[in-house]
Amino acid sequence: MLDRTNTKALSATPVSGHNLKIERSGRLLLGVEQIVFGGDAVTAILGPNGAGKSMLIKTLAGLQKPDRGDVSWNGSTPSRDGYRKVGMLLQHPVLFRRSAIANVIYALKQAGQGTRDAQALAHEALDQAGLSAIADTSARLLSGGEKQRLAMARALALKPEILFLDEPTASLDPASTLRIEEMIGAAAKVGTIIVLVTHDMAQARRLSERVLLMHRGRIIEAGRTADFFDRPNTPEARAFAAGEILL
Amino acid sequence: MQSFADAFGEAFRLIASFDADLRAIVFLSLQVSLSAVIVAAIIGLPLGAFLAVSRFPGRTAIVVAITALMGLPPVVVGLIVYLLLSNSGALGPLQLLYTPTAMIIAQSLLITPIIAALARQTIEDLNDEYHQQMTLFGLTSGQRLVTLLWEGRFSLMTALLAGFGRAIAEVGAVIIVGGNINHVTRVMTTTIALETAKGNLALALGLGIILVSIAIAVNSLVFALRGTAERAAYA
């Protein structure tokens, strides 16, 4: 099983970024001095489109190289070996041209599981996601909600220490959203650190302990979720929390 | 010279009787061209996939060169292989000239660029979609290639089909390195060329009809496979 992911020596958390900067043609896309994810169970990152939310989590997950600054996974530079422990659900998750169960088995085998263990763990993962009935259906034939749950089940099957989620419920109906939120809650309960990019303020309130508000590449406010919504500090946060459109 | 109507009639009689000579010619054609497709696939698919996912100085030049070689004239390939295999050539001691093996080598050279170039395009598109997810899975470059080739398997069949179509239909390369020797290296296209020159239109037409039928049959088979795959939504 994935015992070695739990050993202290190979731990990937806390995940932190220091002086991160990404610019494209003179425009600042990301400018974050210091960010650490380690303590809180669920952190929500809010902000308008183009605020740099996705870029921040992709940078921390090791998918995007910053122009300047460093990303650290428990003090070391991100390495491929650690990707299993630093999980990420992409905004448009890629499901392979195989059955639903084969998608999960593939990921588990890639992470070093033997065939037998991978099959057992994959069935367990689909079970928990409520997807057992469609285990043998081609992943490409699933509905939008099922696809997202499968991608989530696949990410969780790898037992990440930290999981970055890029708008996981952006185009889902309320029922599918609820299923995803339940999966997020269950993962957080067993100690997975969740970093959730979302446009849904109600979702941030429901799920998170901490909120970051990003605007034009920078983190302009960070705080406990209750404080953020009740007593926002910056004018932008006040406007955002009041439901106004931030430009 | 026979009239066209007579030639057609004779052609269909030949096909219907499917005599031993005709069978041998058709069989050798398929054997040579299918072998060439297998060799070209073993070289061309990984090469195309590698060019699709890697970035190094000179890559664009190689991609342009391979794409240009898709239109390689068969007679030029035949000439090059002839020079290599002739007694004074680098591979002369192998004594392969005027054998089916020489024909397979020539056709493989002819269609490897086609398969590599089409595979590169397919895999490059697929890689755009997959690369972040594969990075998250921590795949090595080799594992990425294997994954992409498998994920693109149905689209890549079209590339193999294009290669087969080119190989089975060409005459210039096999006639130079095979020599069109009766019962040894005579294939459908070379026989058609020879029999037409001799004025024996019936045999030429009969072989032409079989050649076109094989092309249609192979295409239909691949389309049927793709259709099945798409219904199961694996493609």
Short mmCIF file of C-alpha atoms in Angstrom, two decimals:
data_model
loop_
_atom_site.label_atom_id
_atom_site.label_comp_id
_atom_site.label_asym_id
_atom_site.label_seq_id
_atom_site.Cartn_x
_atom_site.Cartn_y
_atom_site.Cartn_z
CA MET A 1 0.00 0.00 0.00
CA LEU A 2 1.07 3.62 0.07
CA ASP A 3 2.82 3.40 3.42
CA ARG A 4 5.93 5.22 2.29
CA THR A 5 3.90 8.33 1.55
CA ASN A 6 3.21 8.61 5.24
CA THR A 7 6.79 8.41 6.40
CA LYS A 8 8.09 11.66 7.73
CA ALA A 9 11.25 11.70 5.63
CA LEU A 10 9.26 11.73 2.38
CA SER A 11 6.56 14.10 3.52
CA ALA A 12 5.74 16.82 0.98
CA THR A 13 3.99 19.24 3.31
CA PRO A 14 4.06 22.04 4.18
CA VAL A 15 3.99 23.33 0.61
CA SER A 16 5.22 26.89 0.44
CA GLY A 17 6.07 29.57 -2.08
CA HIS A 18 8.50 32.42 -1.59
CA ASN A 19 8.72 35.59 -3.72
CA LEU A 20 6.84 33.95 -6.59
CA LYS A 21 6.63 36.09 -9.70
CA ILE A 22 5.29 35.39 -13.17
CA GLU A 23 5.03 38.12 -15.81
CA ARG A 24 3.88 37.92 -19.40
CA SER A 25 4.48 40.86 -21.77
CA GLY A 26 4.82 43.31 -18.91
CA ARG A 27 1.66 42.22 -17.11
CA LEU A 28 1.98 40.75 -13.64
CA LEU A 29 0.17 37.42 -13.55
CA LEU A 30 1.46 36.27 -10.20
CA GLY A 31 3.22 38.20 -7.45
CA VAL A 32 3.11 36.38 -4.13
CA GLU A 33 5.69 37.11 -1.44
CA GLN A 34 4.99 34.32 0.99
CA ILE A 35 2.44 31.53 1.08
CA VAL A 36 2.35 28.38 3.17
CA PHE A 37 -0.12 25.50 3.10
CA GLY A 38 0.30 23.10 5.96
CA GLY A 39 -1.93 23.67 8.95
CA ASP A 40 -5.50 24.29 7.87
CA ALA A 41 -7.61 21.49 6.51
CA VAL A 42 -9.37 23.48 3.79
CA THR A 43 -8.29 26.79 2.31
CA ALA A 44 -10.39 28.50 -0.33
CA ILE A 45 -8.79 30.84 -2.88
CA LEU A 46 -11.25 33.41 -4.16
CA GLY A 47 -10.98 36.13 -6.75
CA PRO A 48 -12.14 37.21 -10.20
CA ASN A 49 -11.02 35.55 -13.43
CA GLY A 50 -7.40 36.33 -14.24
CA ALA A 51 -6.57 37.02 -10.59
CA GLY A 52 -3.84 34.36 -10.68
CA LYS A 53 -5.61 31.68 -8.61
CA SER A 54 -4.98 28.81 -11.01
CA MET A 55 -1.47 30.01 -11.71
CA LEU A 56 -0.68 30.06 -8.00
CA ILE A 57 -1.80 26.49 -7.36
CA LYS A 58 -0.21 25.20 -10.58
CA THR A 59 3.04 26.81 -9.51
CA LEU A 60 2.83 25.26 -6.05
CA ALA A 61 1.91 21.86 -7.53
CA GLY A 62 5.02 22.02 -9.71
CA LEU A 63 3.19 22.29 -13.04
CA GLN A 64 4.29 25.84 -13.75
CA LYS A 65 7.77 27.26 -13.27
CA PRO A 66 7.78 30.76 -11.77
CA ASP A 67 9.94 33.41 -13.46
CA ARG A 68 11.34 34.18 -10.03
CA GLY A 69 10.98 32.73 -6.56
CA ASP A 70 10.98 29.26 -5.07
CA VAL A 71 8.48 26.55 -4.34
CA SER A 72 9.27 24.22 -1.49
CA TRP A 73 7.72 20.91 -0.58
CA ASN A 74 8.69 20.33 3.02
CA GLY A 75 11.96 22.17 2.46
CA SER A 76 12.97 20.51 -0.79
CA THR A 77 12.42 21.50 -4.42
CA PRO A 78 9.48 19.78 -6.11
CA SER A 79 10.53 16.46 -7.60
CA ARG A 80 8.65 14.02 -9.77
CA ASP A 81 8.82 11.39 -7.11
CA GLY A 82 6.67 13.55 -4.88
CA TYR A 83 3.86 14.25 -7.28
CA ARG A 84 1.82 11.47 -5.74
CA LYS A 85 1.81 13.26 -2.42
CA VAL A 86 1.08 16.66 -3.96
CA GLY A 87 -2.12 15.99 -5.86
CA MET A 88 -4.01 18.27 -8.16
CA LEU A 89 -7.35 18.17 -9.86
CA LEU A 90 -7.05 20.19 -13.07
CA GLN A 91 -9.82 22.54 -14.14
CA HIS A 92 -10.41 20.26 -17.11
CA PRO A 93 -9.30 16.86 -15.83
CA VAL A 94 -7.96 14.50 -18.46
CA LEU A 95 -9.53 11.08 -18.42
CA PHE A 96 -7.78 8.45 -20.48
CA ARG A 97 -9.48 6.53 -23.27
CA ARG A 98 -10.17 3.54 -21.06
CA SER A 99 -12.84 2.40 -18.65
CA ALA A 100 -13.47 4.36 -15.44
CA ILE A 101 -11.79 1.73 -13.27
CA ALA A 102 -8.83 1.45 -15.67
CA ASN A 103 -8.24 5.18 -15.25
CA VAL A 104 -7.81 4.77 -11.50
CA ILE A 105 -5.77 1.56 -11.84
CA TYR A 106 -3.44 3.32 -14.29
CA ALA A 107 -2.74 6.13 -11.80
CA LEU A 108 -2.16 3.70 -8.92
CA LYS A 109 0.21 1.51 -10.91
CA GLN A 110 2.07 4.61 -12.01
CA ALA A 111 2.49 5.45 -8.33
CA GLY A 112 4.17 2.10 -7.77
CA GLN A 113 1.31 -0.21 -6.80
CA GLY A 114 1.27 -3.81 -7.93
CA THR A 115 -1.57 -4.91 -10.21
CA ARG A 116 -3.51 -6.68 -7.48
CA ASP A 117 -3.27 -3.84 -4.94
CA ALA A 118 -4.07 -1.29 -7.64
CA GLN A 119 -7.25 -3.14 -8.59
CA ALA A 120 -8.39 -3.44 -4.99
CA LEU A 121 -7.63 0.21 -4.20
CA ALA A 122 -9.30 1.38 -7.40
CA HIS A 123 -12.51 -0.49 -6.60
CA GLU A 124 -12.42 0.99 -3.10
CA ALA A 125 -11.95 4.49 -4.54
CA LEU A 126 -14.88 4.14 -6.96
CA ASP A 127 -16.97 2.72 -4.15
CA GLN A 128 -16.33 5.75 -1.97
CA ALA A 129 -17.16 8.05 -4.88
CA GLY A 130 -20.42 6.19 -5.51
CA LEU A 131 -19.22 5.22 -8.97
CA SER A 132 -19.13 1.42 -8.68
CA ALA A 133 -22.01 1.05 -11.12
CA ILE A 134 -20.08 2.70 -13.94
CA ALA A 135 -16.69 1.10 -13.22
CA ASP A 136 -16.53 -0.62 -16.60
CA THR A 137 -17.99 2.21 -18.65
CA SER A 138 -15.59 4.13 -20.87
CA ALA A 139 -14.51 7.26 -19.02
CA ARG A 140 -15.29 9.31 -22.11
CA LEU A 141 -18.95 8.30 -22.00
CA LEU A 142 -19.61 9.59 -18.48
CA SER A 143 -21.66 12.69 -17.73
CA GLY A 144 -19.90 15.88 -16.67
CA GLY A 145 -20.61 15.23 -13.00
CA GLU A 146 -19.46 11.61 -13.18
CA LYS A 147 -16.28 12.61 -15.01
CA GLN A 148 -15.44 15.11 -12.29
CA ARG A 149 -16.15 12.60 -9.52
CA LEU A 150 -14.00 10.01 -11.29
CA ALA A 151 -11.15 12.50 -11.62
CA MET A 152 -11.58 13.34 -7.92
CA ALA A 153 -11.66 9.64 -6.96
CA ARG A 154 -8.50 9.07 -9.01
CA ALA A 155 -6.72 11.97 -7.32
CA LEU A 156 -7.79 10.78 -3.85
CA ALA A 157 -6.87 7.13 -4.56
CA LEU A 158 -3.24 8.27 -4.65
CA LYS A 159 -3.64 9.39 -1.01
CA PRO A 160 -2.10 12.83 -1.46
CA GLU A 161 -0.99 14.77 1.61
CA ILE A 162 -2.16 17.94 -0.07
CA LEU A 163 -4.67 18.28 -2.88
CA PHE A 164 -5.06 21.37 -5.05
CA LEU A 165 -8.49 21.69 -6.64
CA ASP A 166 -8.99 24.07 -9.56
CA GLU A 167 -12.68 25.01 -9.65
CA PRO A 168 -13.83 21.42 -9.19
CA THR A 169 -17.54 22.26 -9.33
CA ALA A 170 -17.46 25.09 -11.88
CA SER A 171 -19.83 23.56 -14.40
CA LEU A 172 -21.71 21.07 -12.25
CA ASP A 173 -25.34 20.96 -11.17
CA PRO A 174 -26.19 21.21 -7.43
CA ALA A 175 -26.44 17.43 -6.93
CA SER A 176 -23.03 16.76 -8.49
CA THR A 177 -21.59 19.71 -6.59
CA LEU A 178 -22.84 18.18 -3.36
CA ARG A 179 -21.16 14.84 -4.15
CA ILE A 180 -17.84 16.58 -4.85
CA GLU A 181 -18.15 18.65 -1.67
CA GLU A 182 -18.79 15.47 0.31
CA MET A 183 -15.64 13.94 -1.16
CA ILE A 184 -13.67 17.07 -0.27
CA GLY A 185 -15.05 16.96 3.28
CA ALA A 186 -14.22 13.28 3.69
CA ALA A 187 -10.68 13.81 2.41
CA ALA A 188 -10.15 16.74 4.77
CA LYS A 189 -11.43 14.65 7.67
CA VAL A 190 -8.71 12.03 7.16
CA GLY A 191 -6.04 14.73 7.19
CA THR A 192 -5.63 15.72 3.53
CA ILE A 193 -4.80 19.40 3.20
CA ILE A 194 -7.20 20.88 0.65
CA VAL A 195 -6.58 24.03 -1.36
CA LEU A 196 -9.68 24.94 -3.29
CA VAL A 197 -9.92 27.54 -6.04
CA THR A 198 -13.54 28.58 -6.40
CA HIS A 199 -15.82 31.35 -7.63
CA ASP A 200 -18.58 30.16 -5.35
CA MET A 201 -18.56 32.20 -2.15
CA ALA A 202 -21.19 30.03 -0.53
CA GLN A 203 -18.98 27.02 -1.20
CA ALA A 204 -16.01 28.77 0.40
CA ARG A 205 -18.15 29.46 3.48
CA ARG A 206 -19.38 25.86 3.62
CA LEU A 207 -16.05 24.14 3.23
CA SER A 208 -13.11 26.29 4.21
CA GLU A 209 -11.42 27.41 7.41
CA ARG A 210 -9.21 29.93 5.70
CA VAL A 211 -9.78 32.21 2.73
CA LEU A 212 -7.32 33.94 0.42
CA LEU A 213 -8.58 36.70 -1.85
CA MET A 214 -6.50 37.25 -4.97
CA HIS A 215 -6.67 40.22 -7.31
CA ARG A 216 -4.38 41.04 -10.24
CA GLY A 217 -1.86 38.37 -9.34
CA ARG A 218 -1.55 39.28 -5.67
CA ILE A 219 -3.01 37.97 -2.45
CA ILE A 220 -4.77 41.03 -1.11
CA GLU A 221 -6.44 39.50 1.90
CA ALA A 222 -6.00 36.32 3.91
CA GLY A 223 -7.82 35.26 7.03
CA ARG A 224 -10.19 32.92 8.81
CA THR A 225 -13.27 32.31 6.71
CA ALA A 226 -15.69 33.78 9.27
CA ASP A 227 -13.55 36.90 9.71
CA PHE A 228 -13.19 37.35 5.98
CA PHE A 229 -16.91 37.40 5.35
CA ASP A 230 -17.90 39.28 8.52
CA ARG A 231 -15.07 41.75 8.94
CA PRO A 232 -13.14 42.15 5.69
CA ASN A 233 -10.13 44.47 5.95
CA THR A 234 -9.49 45.79 2.47
CA PRO A 235 -11.99 47.68 0.30
CA GLU A 236 -11.64 44.96 -2.37
CA ALA A 237 -12.47 42.24 0.14
CA ARG A 238 -15.42 44.25 1.46
CA ALA A 239 -16.72 44.65 -2.08
CA PHE A 240 -16.12 41.00 -2.90
CA ALA A 241 -17.71 39.71 0.29
CA ALA A 242 -20.71 41.94 -0.32
CA GLY A 243 -21.17 40.26 -3.68
CA GLU A 244 -20.05 43.16 -5.81
CA ILE A 245 -18.15 42.52 -9.01
CA LEU A 246 -14.43 43.06 -8.60
CA LEU A 247 -12.76 44.51 -11.70
CA MET B 1 -4.97 -5.10 -79.25
CA GLN B 2 -8.10 -6.40 -77.55
CA SER B 3 -11.16 -4.25 -77.15
CA PHE B 4 -11.81 -2.90 -73.65
CA ALA B 5 -14.96 -5.00 -73.31
CA ASP B 6 -13.03 -8.19 -74.09
CA ALA B 7 -10.31 -7.14 -71.66
CA PHE B 8 -12.84 -6.61 -68.87
CA GLY B 9 -14.49 -9.93 -69.55
CA GLU B 10 -11.18 -11.75 -69.53
CA ALA B 11 -10.16 -9.88 -66.36
CA PHE B 12 -13.23 -11.04 -64.44
CA ARG B 13 -12.72 -14.63 -65.68
CA LEU B 14 -9.15 -14.47 -64.37
CA ILE B 15 -10.28 -13.18 -61.00
CA ALA B 16 -13.03 -15.78 -60.79
CA SER B 17 -10.64 -18.64 -61.59
CA PHE B 18 -8.00 -17.10 -59.28
CA ASP B 19 -5.24 -19.25 -60.79
CA ALA B 20 -1.97 -20.08 -59.08
CA ASP B 21 0.09 -17.39 -60.83
CA LEU B 22 -2.39 -14.68 -59.95
CA ARG B 23 -2.58 -15.93 -56.35
CA ALA B 24 1.20 -15.86 -56.00
CA ILE B 25 1.39 -12.29 -57.29
CA VAL B 26 -1.37 -11.03 -55.00
CA PHE B 27 0.07 -12.88 -52.02
CA LEU B 28 3.59 -11.50 -52.57
CA SER B 29 2.21 -7.96 -52.93
CA LEU B 30 0.42 -8.21 -49.61
CA GLN B 31 3.38 -9.86 -47.92
CA VAL B 32 5.83 -7.18 -49.05
CA SER B 33 3.61 -4.19 -48.32
CA LEU B 34 2.32 -5.45 -44.95
CA SER B 35 5.89 -6.23 -43.86
CA ALA B 36 6.92 -2.73 -44.93
CA VAL B 37 4.08 -1.24 -42.87
CA ILE B 38 5.19 -3.22 -39.81
CA VAL B 39 8.82 -2.13 -40.18
CA ALA B 40 7.81 1.50 -40.84
CA ALA B 41 5.45 1.44 -37.84
CA ILE B 42 8.18 0.15 -35.53
CA ILE B 43 10.42 3.03 -36.61
CA GLY B 44 7.91 5.73 -37.53
CA LEU B 45 5.48 5.66 -34.60
CA PRO B 46 8.07 6.12 -31.81
CA LEU B 47 9.96 8.63 -33.97
CA GLY B 48 6.81 10.67 -34.57
CA ALA B 49 5.85 10.49 -30.90
CA PHE B 50 9.34 11.51 -29.82
CA LEU B 51 9.29 14.54 -32.15
CA ALA B 52 5.84 15.46 -30.85
CA VAL B 53 6.82 15.65 -27.17
CA SER B 54 10.46 16.74 -27.21
CA ARG B 55 12.01 20.14 -27.70
CA PHE B 56 15.63 20.37 -28.81
CA PRO B 57 17.65 22.49 -31.24
CA GLY B 58 17.10 21.27 -34.79
CA ARG B 59 13.74 19.66 -34.03
CA THR B 60 11.84 21.92 -36.42
CA ALA B 61 14.32 21.14 -39.19
CA ILE B 62 13.80 17.41 -38.67
CA VAL B 63 10.01 17.81 -38.63
CA VAL B 64 10.13 19.83 -41.86
CA ALA B 65 12.46 17.27 -43.46
CA ILE B 66 10.25 14.31 -42.52
CA THR B 67 7.13 16.09 -43.72
CA ALA B 68 8.89 16.86 -47.03
CA LEU B 69 9.95 13.21 -47.36
CA MET B 70 6.28 12.19 -47.33
CA GLY B 71 6.32 13.01 -51.02
CA LEU B 72 9.50 11.05 -51.75
CA PRO B 73 9.42 9.71 -55.34
CA PRO B 74 9.43 5.88 -55.25
CA VAL B 75 11.94 5.64 -58.10
CA VAL B 76 14.44 7.68 -56.10
CA VAL B 77 14.00 5.38 -53.09
CA GLY B 78 14.41 2.42 -55.43
CA LEU B 79 17.60 3.90 -56.85
CA ILE B 80 19.10 4.56 -53.39
CA VAL B 81 18.30 1.05 -52.15
CA TYR B 82 19.62 -0.36 -55.44
CA LEU B 83 22.92 1.46 -54.93
CA LEU B 84 23.16 0.22 -51.34
CA LEU B 85 22.36 -3.40 -52.19
CA SER B 86 24.22 -3.78 -55.48
CA ASN B 87 27.45 -5.74 -55.42
CA SER B 88 29.62 -2.63 -55.08
CA GLY B 89 27.27 -1.03 -52.53
CA ALA B 90 27.69 -0.86 -48.76
CA LEU B 91 25.24 -3.71 -48.20
CA GLY B 92 26.27 -5.65 -51.31
CA PRO B 93 27.67 -8.67 -49.42
CA LEU B 94 24.17 -9.38 -48.06
CA GLN B 95 23.11 -10.38 -51.60
CA LEU B 96 19.63 -8.94 -51.16
CA LEU B 97 19.11 -7.28 -54.53
CA TYR B 98 16.21 -8.76 -56.54
CA THR B 99 14.67 -10.43 -53.48
CA PRO B 100 11.40 -9.66 -51.67
CA THR B 101 13.52 -8.46 -48.73
CA ALA B 102 14.96 -5.69 -50.91
CA MET B 103 11.41 -4.69 -51.85
CA ILE B 104 10.41 -4.57 -48.18
CA ILE B 105 13.43 -2.37 -47.39
CA ALA B 106 12.57 0.02 -50.21
CA GLN B 107 8.89 0.30 -49.30
CA SER B 108 9.74 0.73 -45.60
CA LEU B 109 12.00 3.67 -46.47
CA LEU B 110 9.26 5.11 -48.64
CA ILE B 111 6.50 5.04 -46.01
CA THR B 112 8.38 5.58 -42.73
CA PRO B 113 8.28 9.38 -43.25
CA ILE B 114 4.53 9.21 -43.93
CA ILE B 115 3.82 7.29 -40.73
CA ALA B 116 6.24 9.38 -38.66
CA ALA B 117 4.85 12.70 -39.89
CA LEU B 118 1.20 11.73 -39.39
CA ALA B 119 1.97 10.22 -35.97
CA ARG B 120 3.77 13.40 -34.90
CA GLN B 121 0.72 15.51 -35.72
CA THR B 122 -1.67 13.16 -33.91
CA ILE B 123 0.53 12.77 -30.84
CA GLU B 124 1.29 16.49 -30.63
CA ASP B 125 -2.43 17.32 -30.46
CA LEU B 126 -2.95 14.60 -27.86
CA ASN B 127 0.02 15.80 -25.83
CA ASP B 128 -1.45 19.31 -25.60
CA GLU B 129 -4.42 17.76 -23.87
CA TYR B 130 -2.50 15.27 -21.71
CA HIS B 131 0.81 16.78 -20.69
CA GLN B 132 -0.21 18.40 -17.40
CA GLN B 133 -2.03 15.27 -16.26
CA MET B 134 0.97 13.13 -17.19
CA THR B 135 3.23 15.47 -15.23
CA LEU B 136 0.95 15.03 -12.23
CA PHE B 137 1.30 11.26 -12.61
CA GLY B 138 5.08 11.71 -12.64
CA LEU B 139 5.62 9.93 -15.96
CA THR B 140 9.11 9.65 -17.44
CA SER B 141 9.63 10.64 -21.08
CA GLY B 142 9.48 7.00 -22.14
CA GLN B 143 6.26 6.37 -20.22
CA ARG B 144 4.75 9.49 -21.82
CA LEU B 145 5.53 8.14 -25.30
CA VAL B 146 3.97 4.76 -24.56
CA THR B 147 0.89 6.35 -22.97
CA LEU B 148 0.37 8.77 -25.87
CA LEU B 149 0.83 6.06 -28.51
CA TRP B 150 -1.73 3.86 -26.74
CA GLU B 151 -4.19 6.72 -26.19
CA GLY B 152 -3.91 7.69 -29.86
CA ARG B 153 -4.12 4.13 -31.14
CA PHE B 154 -7.26 4.59 -33.22
CA SER B 155 -6.09 7.80 -34.88
CA LEU B 156 -2.70 6.23 -35.54
CA MET B 157 -4.35 3.42 -37.50
CA THR B 158 -5.16 6.03 -40.13
CA ALA B 159 -1.45 6.81 -40.39
CA LEU B 160 -0.64 3.11 -40.86
CA LEU B 161 -3.38 2.88 -43.45
CA ALA B 162 -1.95 5.81 -45.39
CA GLY B 163 1.41 4.05 -45.34
CA PHE B 164 -0.09 0.78 -46.55
CA GLY B 165 -1.96 2.55 -49.35
CA ARG B 166 1.22 4.16 -50.56
CA ALA B 167 3.22 0.92 -50.36
CA ILE B 168 0.75 -1.39 -52.11
CA ALA B 169 0.19 1.10 -54.94
CA GLU B 170 3.76 2.09 -55.77
CA VAL B 171 5.67 0.56 -58.66
CA GLY B 172 8.84 2.62 -59.04
CA ALA B 173 10.78 1.32 -56.05
CA VAL B 174 9.89 -2.38 -56.21
CA ILE B 175 10.57 -2.65 -59.93
CA ILE B 176 14.11 -1.29 -59.48
CA VAL B 177 15.15 -3.35 -56.44
CA GLY B 178 12.96 -6.38 -57.15
CA GLY B 179 13.52 -6.62 -60.87
CA ASN B 180 10.01 -7.96 -61.60
CA ILE B 181 11.26 -11.55 -61.78
CA ASN B 182 8.47 -14.02 -62.48
CA HIS B 183 7.58 -16.18 -59.45
CA VAL B 184 10.18 -14.37 -57.31
CA THR B 185 9.62 -10.64 -57.10
CA ARG B 186 6.63 -10.00 -59.32
CA VAL B 187 3.92 -8.02 -57.52
CA MET B 188 0.63 -6.57 -58.70
CA THR B 189 1.88 -3.13 -59.73
CA THR B 190 4.96 -4.38 -61.56
CA THR B 191 2.90 -7.02 -63.36
CA ILE B 192 0.37 -4.40 -64.42
CA ALA B 193 3.18 -2.24 -65.84
CA LEU B 194 4.73 -5.20 -67.68
CA GLU B 195 1.50 -6.70 -69.03
CA THR B 196 0.24 -3.33 -70.20
CA ALA B 197 3.47 -2.81 -72.11
CA LYS B 198 3.06 -6.27 -73.63
CA GLY B 199 -0.50 -5.46 -74.63
CA ASN B 200 -1.98 -8.14 -72.34
CA LEU B 201 -4.67 -5.86 -71.01
CA ALA B 202 -6.81 -8.60 -69.47
CA LEU B 203 -4.28 -9.64 -66.84
CA ALA B 204 -3.32 -6.00 -66.21
CA LEU B 205 -6.95 -5.00 -65.71
CA GLY B 206 -7.70 -8.03 -63.56
CA LEU B 207 -4.84 -7.16 -61.24
CA GLY B 208 -5.89 -3.52 -61.26
CA ILE B 209 -9.37 -4.50 -60.12
CA ILE B 210 -7.95 -6.70 -57.34
CA LEU B 211 -5.59 -3.92 -56.26
CA VAL B 212 -8.42 -1.39 -55.96
CA SER B 213 -10.61 -3.97 -54.18
CA ILE B 214 -7.88 -4.63 -51.61
CA ALA B 215 -7.50 -0.90 -51.01
CA ILE B 216 -11.25 -0.55 -50.45
CA ALA B 217 -11.38 -3.63 -48.21
CA VAL B 218 -8.50 -2.47 -46.00
CA ASN B 219 -10.02 1.00 -45.70
CA SER B 220 -13.41 -0.44 -44.80
CA LEU B 221 -11.85 -2.67 -42.16
CA VAL B 222 -10.09 0.25 -40.49
CA PHE B 223 -13.24 2.39 -40.61
CA ALA B 224 -15.23 -0.46 -39.08
CA LEU B 225 -12.67 -0.82 -36.29
CA ARG B 226 -12.72 2.92 -35.63
CA GLY B 227 -16.50 2.91 -35.64
CA THR B 228 -16.60 0.13 -33.05
CA ALA B 229 -14.04 1.96 -30.95
CA GLU B 230 -15.94 5.23 -31.14
CA ARG B 231 -19.20 3.60 -30.15
CA ALA B 232 -17.40 2.33 -27.07
CA ALA B 233 -15.98 5.86 -26.80
CA TYR B 234 -12.41 4.75 -26.49
CA ALA B 235 -11.36 6.79 -29.51
#
